mmCIF file of C-alpha atoms in Angstrom:
data_model
loop_
_atom_site.group_PDB
_atom_site.id
_atom_site.type_symbol
_atom_site.label_atom_id
_atom_site.label_comp_id
_atom_site.label_asym_id
_atom_site.label_seq_id
_atom_site.Cartn_x
_atom_site.Cartn_y
_atom_site.Cartn_z
ATOM 1 C CA ASN L 1 -232.562 -84.814 136.350
ATOM 2 C CA ALA L 2 -235.852 -87.928 136.591
ATOM 3 C CA GLY L 3 -235.374 -89.175 132.783
ATOM 4 C CA VAL L 4 -238.766 -91.569 132.265
ATOM 5 C CA THR L 5 -241.107 -91.049 135.004
ATOM 6 C CA GLN L 6 -244.536 -93.096 134.878
ATOM 7 C CA THR L 7 -247.458 -92.899 136.933
ATOM 8 C CA PRO L 8 -248.823 -94.554 138.321
ATOM 9 C CA LYS L 9 -246.353 -97.278 139.558
ATOM 10 C CA PHE L 10 -249.317 -99.906 140.765
ATOM 11 C CA GLN L 11 -252.931 -100.127 139.370
ATOM 12 C CA VAL L 12 -255.644 -103.069 140.075
ATOM 13 C CA LEU L 13 -258.574 -102.758 137.890
ATOM 14 C CA LYS L 14 -261.613 -104.767 137.060
ATOM 15 C CA THR L 15 -262.494 -106.078 133.707
ATOM 16 C CA GLY L 16 -263.733 -103.867 130.933
ATOM 17 C CA GLN L 17 -262.708 -100.739 133.133
ATOM 18 C CA SER L 18 -260.488 -98.182 131.500
ATOM 19 C CA MET L 19 -257.172 -96.455 132.394
ATOM 20 C CA THR L 20 -254.692 -94.296 130.835
ATOM 21 C CA LEU L 21 -250.838 -94.660 132.511
ATOM 22 C CA GLN L 22 -248.927 -91.210 131.667
ATOM 23 C CA CYS L 23 -245.386 -91.102 131.135
ATOM 24 C CA ALA L 24 -242.977 -87.864 130.395
ATOM 25 C CA GLN L 25 -239.491 -87.841 129.907
ATOM 26 C CA ASP L 26 -237.078 -84.668 130.302
ATOM 27 C CA MET L 27 -234.167 -85.970 127.920
ATOM 28 C CA ASN L 28 -235.399 -83.872 124.459
ATOM 29 C CA HIS L 29 -236.001 -87.686 122.922
ATOM 30 C CA ASN L 30 -237.748 -87.540 120.048
ATOM 31 C CA SER L 31 -239.149 -91.412 120.272
ATOM 32 C CA MET L 32 -240.927 -92.812 122.828
ATOM 33 C CA TYR L 33 -242.027 -96.495 123.240
ATOM 34 C CA TRP L 34 -244.860 -98.607 125.270
ATOM 35 C CA TYR L 35 -243.755 -101.834 126.364
ATOM 36 C CA ARG L 36 -245.441 -104.891 128.273
ATOM 37 C CA GLN L 37 -243.547 -107.913 130.657
ATOM 38 C CA ASP L 38 -245.073 -110.791 131.531
ATOM 39 C CA PRO L 39 -243.404 -113.065 133.693
ATOM 40 C CA GLY L 40 -240.482 -115.116 132.619
ATOM 41 C CA MET L 41 -240.265 -113.505 129.557
ATOM 42 C CA GLY L 42 -238.782 -109.943 128.315
ATOM 43 C CA LEU L 43 -240.472 -107.107 127.094
ATOM 44 C CA ARG L 44 -242.412 -106.535 123.868
ATOM 45 C CA LEU L 45 -243.372 -103.322 122.105
ATOM 46 C CA ILE L 46 -247.055 -102.176 122.290
ATOM 47 C CA TYR L 47 -246.913 -99.153 120.667
ATOM 48 C CA TYR L 48 -244.054 -96.400 119.787
ATOM 49 C CA SER L 49 -244.003 -92.986 118.619
ATOM 50 C CA ALA L 50 -241.130 -92.062 116.428
ATOM 51 C CA SER L 51 -241.578 -88.509 116.624
ATOM 52 C CA GLU L 52 -244.168 -86.197 118.267
ATOM 53 C CA GLY L 53 -246.983 -86.095 115.950
ATOM 54 C CA THR L 54 -246.737 -89.969 114.910
ATOM 55 C CA THR L 55 -247.645 -93.092 116.363
ATOM 56 C CA ASP L 56 -247.338 -96.730 115.255
ATOM 57 C CA LYS L 57 -248.272 -100.086 116.158
ATOM 58 C CA GLY L 58 -245.742 -102.680 117.923
ATOM 59 C CA GLU L 59 -245.814 -106.477 118.019
ATOM 60 C CA VAL L 60 -248.994 -106.547 120.395
ATOM 61 C CA PRO L 61 -250.995 -103.129 120.168
ATOM 62 C CA ASN L 62 -254.605 -105.236 120.484
ATOM 63 C CA GLY L 63 -256.523 -103.826 123.173
ATOM 64 C CA TYR L 64 -254.412 -100.447 123.596
ATOM 65 C CA ASN L 65 -254.603 -96.955 121.974
ATOM 66 C CA VAL L 66 -251.668 -94.447 122.601
ATOM 67 C CA SER L 67 -251.361 -90.509 122.218
ATOM 68 C CA ARG L 68 -248.158 -88.467 121.970
ATOM 69 C CA LEU L 69 -249.243 -85.298 123.494
ATOM 70 C CA ASN L 70 -246.437 -83.245 123.152
ATOM 71 C CA LYS L 71 -242.510 -83.935 122.999
ATOM 72 C CA ARG L 72 -242.327 -85.338 126.286
ATOM 73 C CA GLU L 73 -245.402 -87.147 126.967
ATOM 74 C CA PHE L 74 -246.910 -90.331 125.736
ATOM 75 C CA SER L 75 -249.756 -92.176 127.206
ATOM 76 C CA LEU L 76 -251.250 -95.581 126.960
ATOM 77 C CA ARG L 77 -255.077 -96.185 127.194
ATOM 78 C CA LEU L 78 -256.821 -99.376 127.955
ATOM 79 C CA GLU L 79 -260.366 -98.842 126.833
ATOM 80 C CA SER L 80 -261.703 -101.864 127.895
ATOM 81 C CA ALA L 81 -259.364 -103.705 130.794
ATOM 82 C CA ALA L 82 -259.085 -107.681 129.910
ATOM 83 C CA PRO L 83 -257.306 -109.899 132.488
ATOM 84 C CA SER L 84 -254.509 -110.892 129.410
ATOM 85 C CA GLN L 85 -253.584 -107.534 129.927
ATOM 86 C CA THR L 86 -252.492 -107.941 133.281
ATOM 87 C CA SER L 87 -248.418 -107.518 133.400
ATOM 88 C CA VAL L 88 -245.927 -104.615 134.104
ATOM 89 C CA TYR L 89 -245.711 -102.022 131.447
ATOM 90 C CA PHE L 90 -242.592 -99.987 130.943
ATOM 91 C CA CYS L 91 -242.301 -96.384 128.843
ATOM 92 C CA ALA L 92 -239.203 -95.774 127.289
ATOM 93 C CA SER L 93 -237.578 -93.163 125.200
ATOM 94 C CA SER L 94 -234.380 -92.343 123.122
ATOM 95 C CA GLU L 95 -233.569 -90.644 119.972
ATOM 96 C CA GLU L 96 -234.185 -92.169 116.731
ATOM 97 C CA GLY L 97 -231.218 -94.186 115.568
ATOM 98 C CA ALA L 98 -230.800 -97.787 116.183
ATOM 99 C CA SER L 99 -227.687 -96.685 118.300
ATOM 100 C CA ASP L 100 -229.395 -95.118 120.047
ATOM 101 C CA THR L 101 -230.179 -96.694 123.921
ATOM 102 C CA GLN L 102 -233.963 -96.809 125.141
ATOM 103 C CA TYR L 103 -233.834 -95.559 128.412
ATOM 104 C CA PHE L 104 -236.799 -97.226 130.494
ATOM 105 C CA GLY L 105 -239.113 -95.572 133.160
ATOM 106 C CA PRO L 106 -239.914 -97.377 136.547
ATOM 107 C CA GLY L 107 -243.060 -99.484 135.154
ATOM 108 C CA THR L 108 -246.418 -99.685 136.403
ATOM 109 C CA ARG L 109 -247.449 -103.028 137.273
ATOM 110 C CA LEU L 110 -251.462 -103.576 136.441
ATOM 111 C CA THR L 111 -253.527 -106.200 137.407
ATOM 112 C CA VAL L 112 -256.964 -107.151 136.032
ATOM 113 C CA LEU L 113 -259.344 -108.815 137.613
ATOM 114 C CA ALA F 1 -238.669 -117.020 114.771
ATOM 115 C CA GLN F 2 -236.885 -115.825 118.287
ATOM 116 C CA LYS F 3 -234.450 -113.170 117.520
ATOM 117 C CA ILE F 4 -232.714 -113.019 120.868
ATOM 118 C CA THR F 5 -232.017 -116.350 122.229
ATOM 119 C CA GLN F 6 -230.491 -116.630 126.012
ATOM 120 C CA THR F 7 -230.221 -119.810 126.933
ATOM 121 C CA GLN F 8 -229.069 -119.935 130.671
ATOM 122 C CA PRO F 9 -232.375 -119.251 132.949
ATOM 123 C CA GLY F 10 -230.202 -118.778 135.839
ATOM 124 C CA MET F 11 -227.145 -118.820 137.506
ATOM 125 C CA PHE F 12 -224.967 -118.927 140.329
ATOM 126 C CA VAL F 13 -221.923 -116.904 140.929
ATOM 127 C CA GLN F 14 -219.597 -116.505 143.929
ATOM 128 C CA GLU F 15 -218.580 -113.005 145.014
ATOM 129 C CA LYS F 16 -215.658 -111.417 143.255
ATOM 130 C CA GLU F 17 -215.497 -114.115 140.557
ATOM 131 C CA ALA F 18 -216.517 -113.182 136.792
ATOM 132 C CA VAL F 19 -219.629 -114.568 135.194
ATOM 133 C CA THR F 20 -220.326 -115.070 131.422
ATOM 134 C CA LEU F 21 -224.532 -114.718 130.318
ATOM 135 C CA ASP F 22 -224.541 -115.725 127.238
ATOM 136 C CA CYS F 23 -226.925 -114.440 124.383
ATOM 137 C CA THR F 24 -227.003 -115.524 120.858
ATOM 138 C CA TYR F 25 -229.274 -112.944 118.274
ATOM 139 C CA ASP F 26 -230.674 -113.935 114.678
ATOM 140 C CA THR F 27 -230.751 -111.004 111.784
ATOM 141 C CA SER F 28 -230.426 -110.750 108.197
ATOM 142 C CA ASP F 29 -229.400 -107.378 108.930
ATOM 143 C CA GLN F 30 -225.943 -105.669 108.445
ATOM 144 C CA SER F 31 -226.860 -102.704 110.489
ATOM 145 C CA TYR F 32 -228.333 -103.693 114.211
ATOM 146 C CA GLY F 33 -227.372 -102.486 117.927
ATOM 147 C CA LEU F 34 -227.161 -104.950 120.746
ATOM 148 C CA PHE F 35 -227.764 -103.645 124.338
ATOM 149 C CA TRP F 36 -227.812 -105.487 127.368
ATOM 150 C CA TYR F 37 -230.066 -104.554 130.444
ATOM 151 C CA LYS F 38 -230.309 -105.365 134.232
ATOM 152 C CA GLN F 39 -233.689 -105.898 135.656
ATOM 153 C CA PRO F 40 -233.094 -106.058 140.188
ATOM 154 C CA SER F 41 -235.612 -106.819 142.147
ATOM 155 C CA SER F 42 -237.164 -103.669 142.570
ATOM 156 C CA GLY F 43 -238.521 -104.065 138.869
ATOM 157 C CA GLU F 44 -236.550 -101.110 136.792
ATOM 158 C CA MET F 45 -234.900 -101.736 133.850
ATOM 159 C CA ILE F 46 -231.082 -100.205 133.538
ATOM 160 C CA PHE F 47 -229.299 -99.971 130.695
ATOM 161 C CA LEU F 48 -225.686 -101.541 130.635
ATOM 162 C CA ILE F 49 -224.043 -101.561 127.786
ATOM 163 C CA TYR F 50 -223.940 -101.257 123.801
ATOM 164 C CA GLN F 51 -222.499 -103.024 121.393
ATOM 165 C CA GLY F 52 -222.685 -102.006 117.341
ATOM 166 C CA SER F 53 -222.443 -104.554 114.756
ATOM 167 C CA TYR F 54 -219.717 -102.419 113.229
ATOM 168 C CA ASP F 55 -217.872 -101.602 116.112
ATOM 169 C CA GLU F 56 -214.313 -103.667 115.970
ATOM 170 C CA GLN F 57 -213.318 -103.566 119.453
ATOM 171 C CA ASN F 58 -215.562 -105.401 122.014
ATOM 172 C CA ALA F 59 -217.447 -102.877 124.393
ATOM 173 C CA THR F 60 -216.663 -102.336 127.865
ATOM 174 C CA GLU F 61 -218.424 -99.953 130.921
ATOM 175 C CA GLY F 62 -216.532 -100.559 134.265
ATOM 176 C CA ARG F 63 -217.161 -104.024 135.233
ATOM 177 C CA TYR F 64 -219.078 -104.486 132.263
ATOM 178 C CA SER F 65 -217.818 -105.903 128.698
ATOM 179 C CA LEU F 66 -219.373 -107.536 125.784
ATOM 180 C CA ASN F 67 -217.752 -110.589 124.155
ATOM 181 C CA PHE F 68 -219.100 -109.987 120.422
ATOM 182 C CA GLN F 69 -218.529 -112.581 117.991
ATOM 183 C CA LYS F 70 -220.383 -111.407 114.754
ATOM 184 C CA ALA F 71 -220.162 -114.659 112.737
ATOM 185 C CA ARG F 72 -221.031 -116.548 115.653
ATOM 186 C CA LYS F 73 -224.476 -113.935 116.233
ATOM 187 C CA SER F 74 -223.041 -113.696 119.900
ATOM 188 C CA ALA F 75 -223.066 -111.108 122.454
ATOM 189 C CA ASN F 76 -221.710 -112.265 125.681
ATOM 190 C CA LEU F 77 -221.755 -110.222 128.626
ATOM 191 C CA VAL F 78 -219.175 -110.377 131.001
ATOM 192 C CA ILE F 79 -219.436 -109.099 134.825
ATOM 193 C CA SER F 80 -216.110 -109.187 136.314
ATOM 194 C CA ALA F 81 -215.922 -109.155 140.607
ATOM 195 C CA SER F 82 -219.089 -109.835 140.977
ATOM 196 C CA GLN F 83 -220.907 -107.824 143.712
ATOM 197 C CA LEU F 84 -224.009 -108.586 145.463
ATOM 198 C CA GLY F 85 -225.418 -105.978 144.238
ATOM 199 C CA ASP F 86 -224.841 -107.555 140.866
ATOM 200 C CA SER F 87 -227.937 -110.405 141.517
ATOM 201 C CA ALA F 88 -230.723 -109.650 139.030
ATOM 202 C CA MET F 89 -232.071 -110.771 136.143
ATOM 203 C CA TYR F 90 -230.297 -109.619 132.735
ATOM 204 C CA PHE F 91 -232.098 -109.034 129.322
ATOM 205 C CA CYS F 92 -230.174 -109.416 125.939
ATOM 206 C CA ALA F 93 -232.081 -107.156 123.187
ATOM 207 C CA MET F 94 -231.002 -106.112 119.587
ATOM 208 C CA ARG F 95 -232.259 -103.235 117.549
ATOM 209 C CA GLU F 96 -231.940 -103.522 113.927
ATOM 210 C CA ARG F 97 -231.494 -100.437 111.362
ATOM 211 C CA TYR F 98 -235.006 -99.995 110.379
ATOM 212 C CA ASP F 99 -236.901 -101.092 113.692
ATOM 213 C CA TYR F 100 -237.871 -99.210 116.319
ATOM 214 C CA LYS F 101 -238.384 -101.829 118.757
ATOM 215 C CA LEU F 102 -236.235 -103.613 120.739
ATOM 216 C CA SER F 103 -236.081 -107.689 120.425
ATOM 217 C CA PHE F 104 -235.144 -109.082 123.896
ATOM 218 C CA GLY F 105 -234.594 -112.621 124.965
ATOM 219 C CA ALA F 106 -236.162 -114.019 127.956
ATOM 220 C CA GLY F 107 -233.471 -113.338 130.307
ATOM 221 C CA THR F 108 -230.682 -114.722 133.142
ATOM 222 C CA THR F 109 -231.132 -114.696 136.692
ATOM 223 C CA VAL F 110 -227.562 -114.358 138.095
ATOM 224 C CA THR F 111 -227.490 -114.923 141.950
ATOM 225 C CA VAL F 112 -224.549 -113.671 143.593
ATOM 226 C CA ARG F 113 -223.398 -115.620 146.957
ATOM 227 C CA ALA F 114 -221.430 -114.107 149.557
#
């Protein structure tokens, strides 16, 4: 049982390049999330998808776009990467309620030069 | 305003001893959930324990227990019988009823000494 998977694990980009981070979950969860983690900080929500077909902005959405491809997959796109987007990106999934645990993928470490 | 406060940036604990990690939270909601996650040096986020705001009993999961004091808005994690593998960063997080995001604290680094 893989849980939440993310690709790639590591990526180095130059300023202005674009890329898509992929996330998939096999737990049949309705809700999926993208967070970023910066040094010395907890995670901050970028975007989330409460259910298939819907997406909404989180705390720090600027510079990102998302696609909920189907129930399993939720991708994060950086259209024109900036050094401020250097971070570790985590995808997570859960059922919909406030009591439902969010389960995280292994993370993608992104460096923008 | 900071919703989750973890005041201990780092702690050392002797193997086999217990350690308490502090977490205070701020919300005006009556319904919310509190979570603790472990992040080892390998980087993944591992769910440890959950406490609901209406739960009267403190949550326990193996060696982890959550000391929930609702009136004080406190949700401290207690790790009993520490093991070397417990060395990691620990994050407290809260999810309010009508919000999808988890609000995280800054984390506490625990180092277990042999």
